[in-house]
mmCIF file of C-alpha atoms in Angstrom:
data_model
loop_
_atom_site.group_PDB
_atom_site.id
_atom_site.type_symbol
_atom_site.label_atom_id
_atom_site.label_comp_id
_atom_site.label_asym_id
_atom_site.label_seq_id
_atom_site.Cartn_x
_atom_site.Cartn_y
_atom_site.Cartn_z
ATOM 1 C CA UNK A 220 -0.311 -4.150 15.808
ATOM 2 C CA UNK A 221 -0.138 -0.834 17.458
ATOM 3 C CA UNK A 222 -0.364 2.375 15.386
ATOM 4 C CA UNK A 223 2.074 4.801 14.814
ATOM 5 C CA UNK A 224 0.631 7.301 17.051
ATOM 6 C CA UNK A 225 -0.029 4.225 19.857
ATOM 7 C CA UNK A 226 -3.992 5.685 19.808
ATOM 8 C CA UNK A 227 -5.147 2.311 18.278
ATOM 9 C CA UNK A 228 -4.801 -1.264 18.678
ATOM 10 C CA UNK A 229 -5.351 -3.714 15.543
ATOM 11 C CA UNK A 230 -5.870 -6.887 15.331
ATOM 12 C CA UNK A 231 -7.369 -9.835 13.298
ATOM 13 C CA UNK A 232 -10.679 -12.126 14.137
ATOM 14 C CA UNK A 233 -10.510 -15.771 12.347
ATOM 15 C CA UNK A 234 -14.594 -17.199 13.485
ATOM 16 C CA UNK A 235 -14.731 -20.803 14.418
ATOM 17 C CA UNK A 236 -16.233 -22.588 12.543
ATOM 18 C CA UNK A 237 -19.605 -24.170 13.929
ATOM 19 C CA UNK A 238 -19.845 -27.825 12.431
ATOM 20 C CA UNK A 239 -23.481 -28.546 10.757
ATOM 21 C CA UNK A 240 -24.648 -25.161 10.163
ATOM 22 C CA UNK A 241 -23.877 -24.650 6.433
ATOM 23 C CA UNK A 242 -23.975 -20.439 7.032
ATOM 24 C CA UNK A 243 -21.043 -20.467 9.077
ATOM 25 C CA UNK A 244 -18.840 -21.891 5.790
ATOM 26 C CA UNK A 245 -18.916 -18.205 4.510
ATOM 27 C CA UNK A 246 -18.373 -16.394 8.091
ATOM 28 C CA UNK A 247 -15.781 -13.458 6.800
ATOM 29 C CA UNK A 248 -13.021 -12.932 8.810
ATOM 30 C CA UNK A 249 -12.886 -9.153 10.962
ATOM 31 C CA UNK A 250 -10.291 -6.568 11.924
ATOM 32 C CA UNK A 251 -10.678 -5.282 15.114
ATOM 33 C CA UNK A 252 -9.469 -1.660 16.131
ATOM 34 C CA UNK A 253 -9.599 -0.730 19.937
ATOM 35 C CA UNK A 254 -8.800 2.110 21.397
ATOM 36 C CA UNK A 255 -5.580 1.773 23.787
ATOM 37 C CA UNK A 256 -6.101 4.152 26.190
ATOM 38 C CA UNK A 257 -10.067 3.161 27.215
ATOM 39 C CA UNK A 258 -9.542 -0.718 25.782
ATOM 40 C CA UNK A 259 -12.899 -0.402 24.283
ATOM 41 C CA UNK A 260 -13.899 -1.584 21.143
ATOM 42 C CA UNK A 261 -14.203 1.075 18.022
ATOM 43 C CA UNK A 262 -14.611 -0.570 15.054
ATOM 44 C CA UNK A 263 -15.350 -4.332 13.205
ATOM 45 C CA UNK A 264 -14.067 -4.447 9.963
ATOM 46 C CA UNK A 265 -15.369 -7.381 7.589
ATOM 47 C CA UNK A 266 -12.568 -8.638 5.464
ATOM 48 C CA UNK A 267 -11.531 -11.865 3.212
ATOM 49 C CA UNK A 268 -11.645 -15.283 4.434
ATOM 50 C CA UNK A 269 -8.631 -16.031 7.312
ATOM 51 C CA UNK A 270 -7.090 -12.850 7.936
ATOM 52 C CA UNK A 271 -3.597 -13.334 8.875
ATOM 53 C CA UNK A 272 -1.499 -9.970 9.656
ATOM 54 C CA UNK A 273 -2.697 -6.360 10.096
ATOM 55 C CA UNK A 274 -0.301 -3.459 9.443
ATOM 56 C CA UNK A 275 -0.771 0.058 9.639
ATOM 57 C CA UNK A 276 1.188 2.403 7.307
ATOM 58 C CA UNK A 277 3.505 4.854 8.883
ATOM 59 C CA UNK A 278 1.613 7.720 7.739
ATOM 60 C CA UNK A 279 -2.145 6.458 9.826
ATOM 61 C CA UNK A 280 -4.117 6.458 6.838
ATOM 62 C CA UNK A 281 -4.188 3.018 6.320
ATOM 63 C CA UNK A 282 -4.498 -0.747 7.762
ATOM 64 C CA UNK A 283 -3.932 -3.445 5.452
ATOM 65 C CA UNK A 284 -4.828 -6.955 6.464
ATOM 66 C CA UNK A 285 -4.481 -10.202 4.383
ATOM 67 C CA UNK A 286 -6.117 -12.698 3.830
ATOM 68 C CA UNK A 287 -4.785 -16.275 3.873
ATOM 69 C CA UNK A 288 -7.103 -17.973 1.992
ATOM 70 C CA UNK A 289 -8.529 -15.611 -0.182
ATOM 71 C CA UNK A 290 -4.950 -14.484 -2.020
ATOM 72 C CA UNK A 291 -5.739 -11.160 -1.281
ATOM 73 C CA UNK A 292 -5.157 -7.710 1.070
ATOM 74 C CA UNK A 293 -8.050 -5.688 2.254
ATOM 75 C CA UNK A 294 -7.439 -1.864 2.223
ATOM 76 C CA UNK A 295 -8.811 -0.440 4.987
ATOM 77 C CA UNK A 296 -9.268 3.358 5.240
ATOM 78 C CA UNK A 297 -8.500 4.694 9.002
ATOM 79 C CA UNK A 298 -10.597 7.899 8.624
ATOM 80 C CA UNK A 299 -14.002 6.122 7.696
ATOM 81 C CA UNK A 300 -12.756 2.445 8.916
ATOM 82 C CA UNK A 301 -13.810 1.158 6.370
ATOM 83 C CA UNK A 302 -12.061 -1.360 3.108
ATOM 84 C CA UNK A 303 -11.564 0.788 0.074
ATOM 85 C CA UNK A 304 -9.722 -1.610 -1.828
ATOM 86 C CA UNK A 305 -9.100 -5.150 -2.411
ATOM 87 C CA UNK A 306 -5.259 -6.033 -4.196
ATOM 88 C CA UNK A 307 -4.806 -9.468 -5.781
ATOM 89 C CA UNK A 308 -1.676 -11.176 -4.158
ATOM 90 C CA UNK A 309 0.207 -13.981 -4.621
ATOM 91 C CA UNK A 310 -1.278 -17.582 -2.742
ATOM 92 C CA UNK A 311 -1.585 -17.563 1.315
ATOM 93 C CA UNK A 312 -0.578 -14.384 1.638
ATOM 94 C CA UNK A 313 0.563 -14.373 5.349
ATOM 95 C CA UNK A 314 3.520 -11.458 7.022
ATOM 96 C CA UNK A 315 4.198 -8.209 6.112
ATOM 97 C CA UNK A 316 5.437 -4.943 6.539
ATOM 98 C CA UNK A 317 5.054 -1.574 4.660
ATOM 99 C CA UNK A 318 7.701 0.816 3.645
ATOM 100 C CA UNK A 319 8.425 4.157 6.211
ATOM 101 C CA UNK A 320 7.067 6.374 3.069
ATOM 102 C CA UNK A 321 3.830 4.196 3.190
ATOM 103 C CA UNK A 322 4.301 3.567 -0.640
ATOM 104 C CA UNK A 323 4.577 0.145 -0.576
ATOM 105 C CA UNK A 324 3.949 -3.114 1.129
ATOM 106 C CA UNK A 325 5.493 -6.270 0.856
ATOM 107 C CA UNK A 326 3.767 -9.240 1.287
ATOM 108 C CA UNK A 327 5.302 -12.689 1.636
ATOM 109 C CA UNK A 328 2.700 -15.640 -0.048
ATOM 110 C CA UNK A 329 3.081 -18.727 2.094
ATOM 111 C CA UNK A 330 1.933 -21.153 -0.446
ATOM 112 C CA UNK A 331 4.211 -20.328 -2.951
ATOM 113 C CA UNK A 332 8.228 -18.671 -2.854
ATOM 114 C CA UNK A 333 7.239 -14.864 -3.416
ATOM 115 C CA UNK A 334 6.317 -11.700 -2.194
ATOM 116 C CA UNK A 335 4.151 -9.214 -3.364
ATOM 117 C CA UNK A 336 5.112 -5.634 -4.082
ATOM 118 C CA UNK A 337 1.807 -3.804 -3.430
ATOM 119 C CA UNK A 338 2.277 -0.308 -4.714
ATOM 120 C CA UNK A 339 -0.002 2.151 -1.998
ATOM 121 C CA UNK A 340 -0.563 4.584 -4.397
ATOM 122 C CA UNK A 341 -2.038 3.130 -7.392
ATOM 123 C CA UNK A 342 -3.233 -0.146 -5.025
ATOM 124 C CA UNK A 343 -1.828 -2.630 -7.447
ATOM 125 C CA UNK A 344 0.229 -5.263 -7.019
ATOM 126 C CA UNK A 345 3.215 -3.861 -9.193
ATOM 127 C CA UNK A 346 5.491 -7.094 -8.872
ATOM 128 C CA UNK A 347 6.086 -10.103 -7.284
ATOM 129 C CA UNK A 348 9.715 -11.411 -6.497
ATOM 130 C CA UNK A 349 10.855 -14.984 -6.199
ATOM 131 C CA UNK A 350 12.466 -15.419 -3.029
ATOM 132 C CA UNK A 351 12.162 -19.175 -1.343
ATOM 133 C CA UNK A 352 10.705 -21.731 -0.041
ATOM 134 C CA UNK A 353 7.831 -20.542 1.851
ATOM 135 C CA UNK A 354 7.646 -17.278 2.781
ATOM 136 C CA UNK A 355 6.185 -16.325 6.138
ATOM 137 C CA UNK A 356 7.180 -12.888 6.665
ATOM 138 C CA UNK A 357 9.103 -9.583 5.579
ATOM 139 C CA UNK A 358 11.247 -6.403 7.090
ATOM 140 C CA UNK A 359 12.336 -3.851 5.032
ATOM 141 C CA UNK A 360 14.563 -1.013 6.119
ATOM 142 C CA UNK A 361 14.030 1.932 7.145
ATOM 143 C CA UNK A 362 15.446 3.878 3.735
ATOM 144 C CA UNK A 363 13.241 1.162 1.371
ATOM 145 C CA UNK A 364 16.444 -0.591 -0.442
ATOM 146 C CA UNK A 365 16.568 -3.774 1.646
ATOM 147 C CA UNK A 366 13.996 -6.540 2.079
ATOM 148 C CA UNK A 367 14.315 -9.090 4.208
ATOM 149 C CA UNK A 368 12.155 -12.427 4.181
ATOM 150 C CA UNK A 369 11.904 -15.633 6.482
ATOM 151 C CA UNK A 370 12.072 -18.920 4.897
ATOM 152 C CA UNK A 371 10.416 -21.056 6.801
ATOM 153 C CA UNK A 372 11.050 -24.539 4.354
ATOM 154 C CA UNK A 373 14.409 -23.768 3.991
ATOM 155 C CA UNK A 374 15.251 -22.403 7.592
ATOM 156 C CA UNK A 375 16.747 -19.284 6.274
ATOM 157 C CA UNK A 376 16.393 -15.590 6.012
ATOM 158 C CA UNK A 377 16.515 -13.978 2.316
ATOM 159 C CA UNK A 378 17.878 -10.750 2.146
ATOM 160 C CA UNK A 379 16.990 -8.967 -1.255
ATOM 161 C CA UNK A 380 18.658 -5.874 -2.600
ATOM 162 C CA UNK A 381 15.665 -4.386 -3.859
ATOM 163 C CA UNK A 382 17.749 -1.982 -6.150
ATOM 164 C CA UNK A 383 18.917 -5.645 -8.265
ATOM 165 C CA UNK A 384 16.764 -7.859 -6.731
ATOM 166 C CA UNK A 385 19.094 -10.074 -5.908
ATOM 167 C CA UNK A 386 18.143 -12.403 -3.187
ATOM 168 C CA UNK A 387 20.931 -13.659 -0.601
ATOM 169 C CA UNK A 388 20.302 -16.546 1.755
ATOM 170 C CA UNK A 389 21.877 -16.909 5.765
ATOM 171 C CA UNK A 390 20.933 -20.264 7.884
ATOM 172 C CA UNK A 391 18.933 -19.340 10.740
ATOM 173 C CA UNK A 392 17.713 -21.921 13.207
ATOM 174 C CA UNK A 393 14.822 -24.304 12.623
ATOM 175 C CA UNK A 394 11.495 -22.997 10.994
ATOM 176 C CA UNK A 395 11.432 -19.400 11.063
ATOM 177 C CA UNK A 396 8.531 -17.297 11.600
ATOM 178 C CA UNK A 397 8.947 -13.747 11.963
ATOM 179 C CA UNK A 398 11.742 -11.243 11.363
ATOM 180 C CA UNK A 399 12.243 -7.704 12.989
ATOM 181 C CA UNK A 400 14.235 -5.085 11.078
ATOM 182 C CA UNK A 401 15.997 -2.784 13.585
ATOM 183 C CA UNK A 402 14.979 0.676 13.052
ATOM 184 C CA UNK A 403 18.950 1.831 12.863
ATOM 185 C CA UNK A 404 18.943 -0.973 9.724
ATOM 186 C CA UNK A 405 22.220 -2.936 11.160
ATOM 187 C CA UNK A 406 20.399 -6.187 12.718
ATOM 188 C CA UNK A 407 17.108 -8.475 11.964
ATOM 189 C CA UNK A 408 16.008 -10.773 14.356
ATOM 190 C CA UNK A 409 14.694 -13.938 12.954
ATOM 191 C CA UNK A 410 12.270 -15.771 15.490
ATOM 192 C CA UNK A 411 12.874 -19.790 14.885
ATOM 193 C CA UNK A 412 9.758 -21.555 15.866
ATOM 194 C CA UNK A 413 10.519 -25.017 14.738
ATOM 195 C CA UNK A 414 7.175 -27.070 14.645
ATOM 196 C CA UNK A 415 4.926 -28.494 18.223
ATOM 197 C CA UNK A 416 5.864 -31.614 17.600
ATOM 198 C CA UNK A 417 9.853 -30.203 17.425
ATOM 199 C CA UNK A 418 10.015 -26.695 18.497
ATOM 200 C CA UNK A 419 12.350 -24.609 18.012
ATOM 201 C CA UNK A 420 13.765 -22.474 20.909
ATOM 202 C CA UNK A 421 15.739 -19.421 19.749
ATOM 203 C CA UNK A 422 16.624 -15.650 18.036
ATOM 204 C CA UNK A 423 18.714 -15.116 15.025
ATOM 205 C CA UNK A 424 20.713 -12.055 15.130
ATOM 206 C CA UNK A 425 21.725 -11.086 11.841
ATOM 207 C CA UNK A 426 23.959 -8.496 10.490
ATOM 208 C CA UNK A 427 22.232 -7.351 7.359
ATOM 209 C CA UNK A 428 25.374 -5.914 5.503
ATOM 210 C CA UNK A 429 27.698 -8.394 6.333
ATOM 211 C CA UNK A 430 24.850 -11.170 5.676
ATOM 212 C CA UNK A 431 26.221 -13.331 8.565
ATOM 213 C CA UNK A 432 24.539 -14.503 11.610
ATOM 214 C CA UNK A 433 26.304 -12.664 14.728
ATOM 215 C CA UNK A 434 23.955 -14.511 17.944
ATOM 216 C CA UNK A 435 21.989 -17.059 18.873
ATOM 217 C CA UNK A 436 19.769 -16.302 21.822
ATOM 218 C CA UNK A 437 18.117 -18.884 23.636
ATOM 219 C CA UNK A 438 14.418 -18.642 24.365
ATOM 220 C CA UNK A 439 11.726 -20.562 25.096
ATOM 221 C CA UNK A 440 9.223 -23.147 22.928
ATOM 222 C CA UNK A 441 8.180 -22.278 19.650
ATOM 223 C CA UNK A 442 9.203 -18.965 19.489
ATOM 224 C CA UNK A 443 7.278 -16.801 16.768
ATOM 225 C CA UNK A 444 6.648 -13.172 17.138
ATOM 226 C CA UNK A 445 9.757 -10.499 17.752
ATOM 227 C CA UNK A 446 9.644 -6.685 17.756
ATOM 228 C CA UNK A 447 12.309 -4.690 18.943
ATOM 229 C CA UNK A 448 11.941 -1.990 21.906
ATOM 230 C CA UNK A 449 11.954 2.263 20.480
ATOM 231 C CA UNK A 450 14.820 2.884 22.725
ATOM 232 C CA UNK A 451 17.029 0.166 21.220
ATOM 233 C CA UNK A 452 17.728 -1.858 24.596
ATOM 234 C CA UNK A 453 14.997 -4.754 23.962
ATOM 235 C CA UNK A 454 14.237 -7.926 21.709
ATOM 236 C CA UNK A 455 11.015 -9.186 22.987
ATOM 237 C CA UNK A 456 9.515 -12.142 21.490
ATOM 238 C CA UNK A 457 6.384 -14.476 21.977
ATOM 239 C CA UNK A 458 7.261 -18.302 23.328
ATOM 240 C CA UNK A 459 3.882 -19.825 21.396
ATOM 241 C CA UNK A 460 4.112 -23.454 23.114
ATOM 242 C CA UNK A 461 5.453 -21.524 26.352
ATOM 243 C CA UNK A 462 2.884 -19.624 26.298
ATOM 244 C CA UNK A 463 5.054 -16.817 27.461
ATOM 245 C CA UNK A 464 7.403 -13.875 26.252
ATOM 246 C CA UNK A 465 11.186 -13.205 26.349
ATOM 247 C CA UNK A 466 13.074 -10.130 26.930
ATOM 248 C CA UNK A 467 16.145 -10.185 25.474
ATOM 249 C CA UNK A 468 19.112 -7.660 26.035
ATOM 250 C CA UNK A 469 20.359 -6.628 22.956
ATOM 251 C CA UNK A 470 24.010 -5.490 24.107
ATOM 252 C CA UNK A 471 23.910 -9.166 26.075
ATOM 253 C CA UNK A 472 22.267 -11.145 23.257
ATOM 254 C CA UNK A 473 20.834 -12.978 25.615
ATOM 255 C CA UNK A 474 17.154 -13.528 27.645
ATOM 256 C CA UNK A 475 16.736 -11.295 31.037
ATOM 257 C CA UNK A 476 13.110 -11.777 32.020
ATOM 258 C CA UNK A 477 10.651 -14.294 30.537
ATOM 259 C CA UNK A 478 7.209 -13.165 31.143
ATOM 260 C CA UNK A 479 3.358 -15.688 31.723
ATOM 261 C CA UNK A 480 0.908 -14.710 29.162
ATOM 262 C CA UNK A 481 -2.334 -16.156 27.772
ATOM 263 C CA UNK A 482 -2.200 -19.318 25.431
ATOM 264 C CA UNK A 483 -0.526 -19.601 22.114
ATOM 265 C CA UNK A 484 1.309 -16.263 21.792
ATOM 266 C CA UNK A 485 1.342 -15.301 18.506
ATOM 267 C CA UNK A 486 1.929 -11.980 17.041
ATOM 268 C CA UNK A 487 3.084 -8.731 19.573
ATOM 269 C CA UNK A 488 3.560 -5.538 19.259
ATOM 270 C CA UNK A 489 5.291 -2.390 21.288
ATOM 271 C CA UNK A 490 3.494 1.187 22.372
ATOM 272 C CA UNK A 491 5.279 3.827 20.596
#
């Protein structure tokens, strides 16, 4: 992920694992922070074991990063780059997003049907919500009262009135991944991956107050990451057995461009 301020690039570092050499069995997992404008290198980070998502809070003081297999978030301070904290989470924690107040993060835990409610401030874990069949990843918007959570076992997206916490469930396509909260709070995108062996090939669009599903874009093989463009036009998403990425027009609902990348697309991220 990108930072607020578009000065740093973030991103997580899984080490292979070298067969027959015992030390590698305890090789942490890194975040890596470049600098955008230069590309080079300005920090390693040493976290938990299979870091999964980094997000920075709105406010730059922070990048949180979790880790999969460790059922925990590393707190990473952005003046001193360096983790501060360690917060307890539910099992496999995996996607996540933090509030626009940077009070709170919410952290969807793949091997089970919650999400954490990390509270910023005291770095606790002040709750954690039942919400479906494997969790992948959240959106909240932009005023803090609505969370939104893929289920990727039960091909749906949960949206939760965090007020209640009442959890409401629309049919997306097949094996969701990621969601993307517009920043104007009307639409999420839901990115339907599917699985290699059957991928999946498309974009929910789904109106968040009337909980109903208003497009379905077409896009290419296994389709996993989505973010939405700052000046509202573009969906763009990543194509993971494709290995490329879609543009979609949002007034079209529908894919303009498709763009080559590297292999296995995974997460992506816009310059602010």
């Amino acid at each position: 992920q990108v930072s607020p301020d578009g000065k740093i690039l973030g991103a997580t570092l899984v080490p292979e694992m070298q067969h027959g050499n015992d030390q590698s069995m305890d090789m942490k997992g890194m975040a890596l922070f470049y600098n955008t404008e230069t590309d080079e290198l300005i920090k390693k980070v040493k976290v938990g074991n299979h870091p999964a998502h980094i997000v920075f809070t709105e406010n730059g003081k922070y990048a949180l990063v979790t880790n999969n297999e460790d059922n925990n978030v590393s707190v990473i301070d952005m003046a001193s780059y360096s983790v501060i904290q360690t917060i307890p989470t539910g099992k496999g924690p995996h996607g996540f997003r933090i509030s626009k107040d940077s009070k709170y993060a919410y952290i969807a835990n793949m091997g089970e049907d919650s999400v954490s409610v990390i509270n910023l401030e005291t770095m606790k874990e002040e709750k954690k919500m039942k919400v479906g069949s494997t969790p992948v990843t959240t959106g909240i918007t932009s005023d803090g009262k609505t969370l939104v959570v893929t289920l990727n076992a039960e091909n749906a997206l949960a949206i939760v009135d965090l007020a209640n916490g009442k959890v409401e469930k629309v049919p997306v396509g097949q094996g969701p991944a990621q969601v993307y909260m517009d920043s104007d709070d009307t639409f999420a995108y839901v990115a339907n991956q599917g699985t290699k062996d059957a991928p999946s090939h498309s974009v929910s669009k789904i109106n968040i107050k009337t909980k109903k599903v208003v497009a379905t874009i077409e896009t290419g093989k296994g389709t996993h990451g989505v973010v939405t463009s700052p000046d509202h036009q573009y969906v763009f998403v990543t194509n993971m057995f494709d290995n490329t990425v879609s543009v979609i027009d949002k007034e079209q609902n529908k894919v303009i461009k498709t763009v080559q990348v590297g292999e296995i697309p995974n997460g992506i991220s816009v310059m602010p």
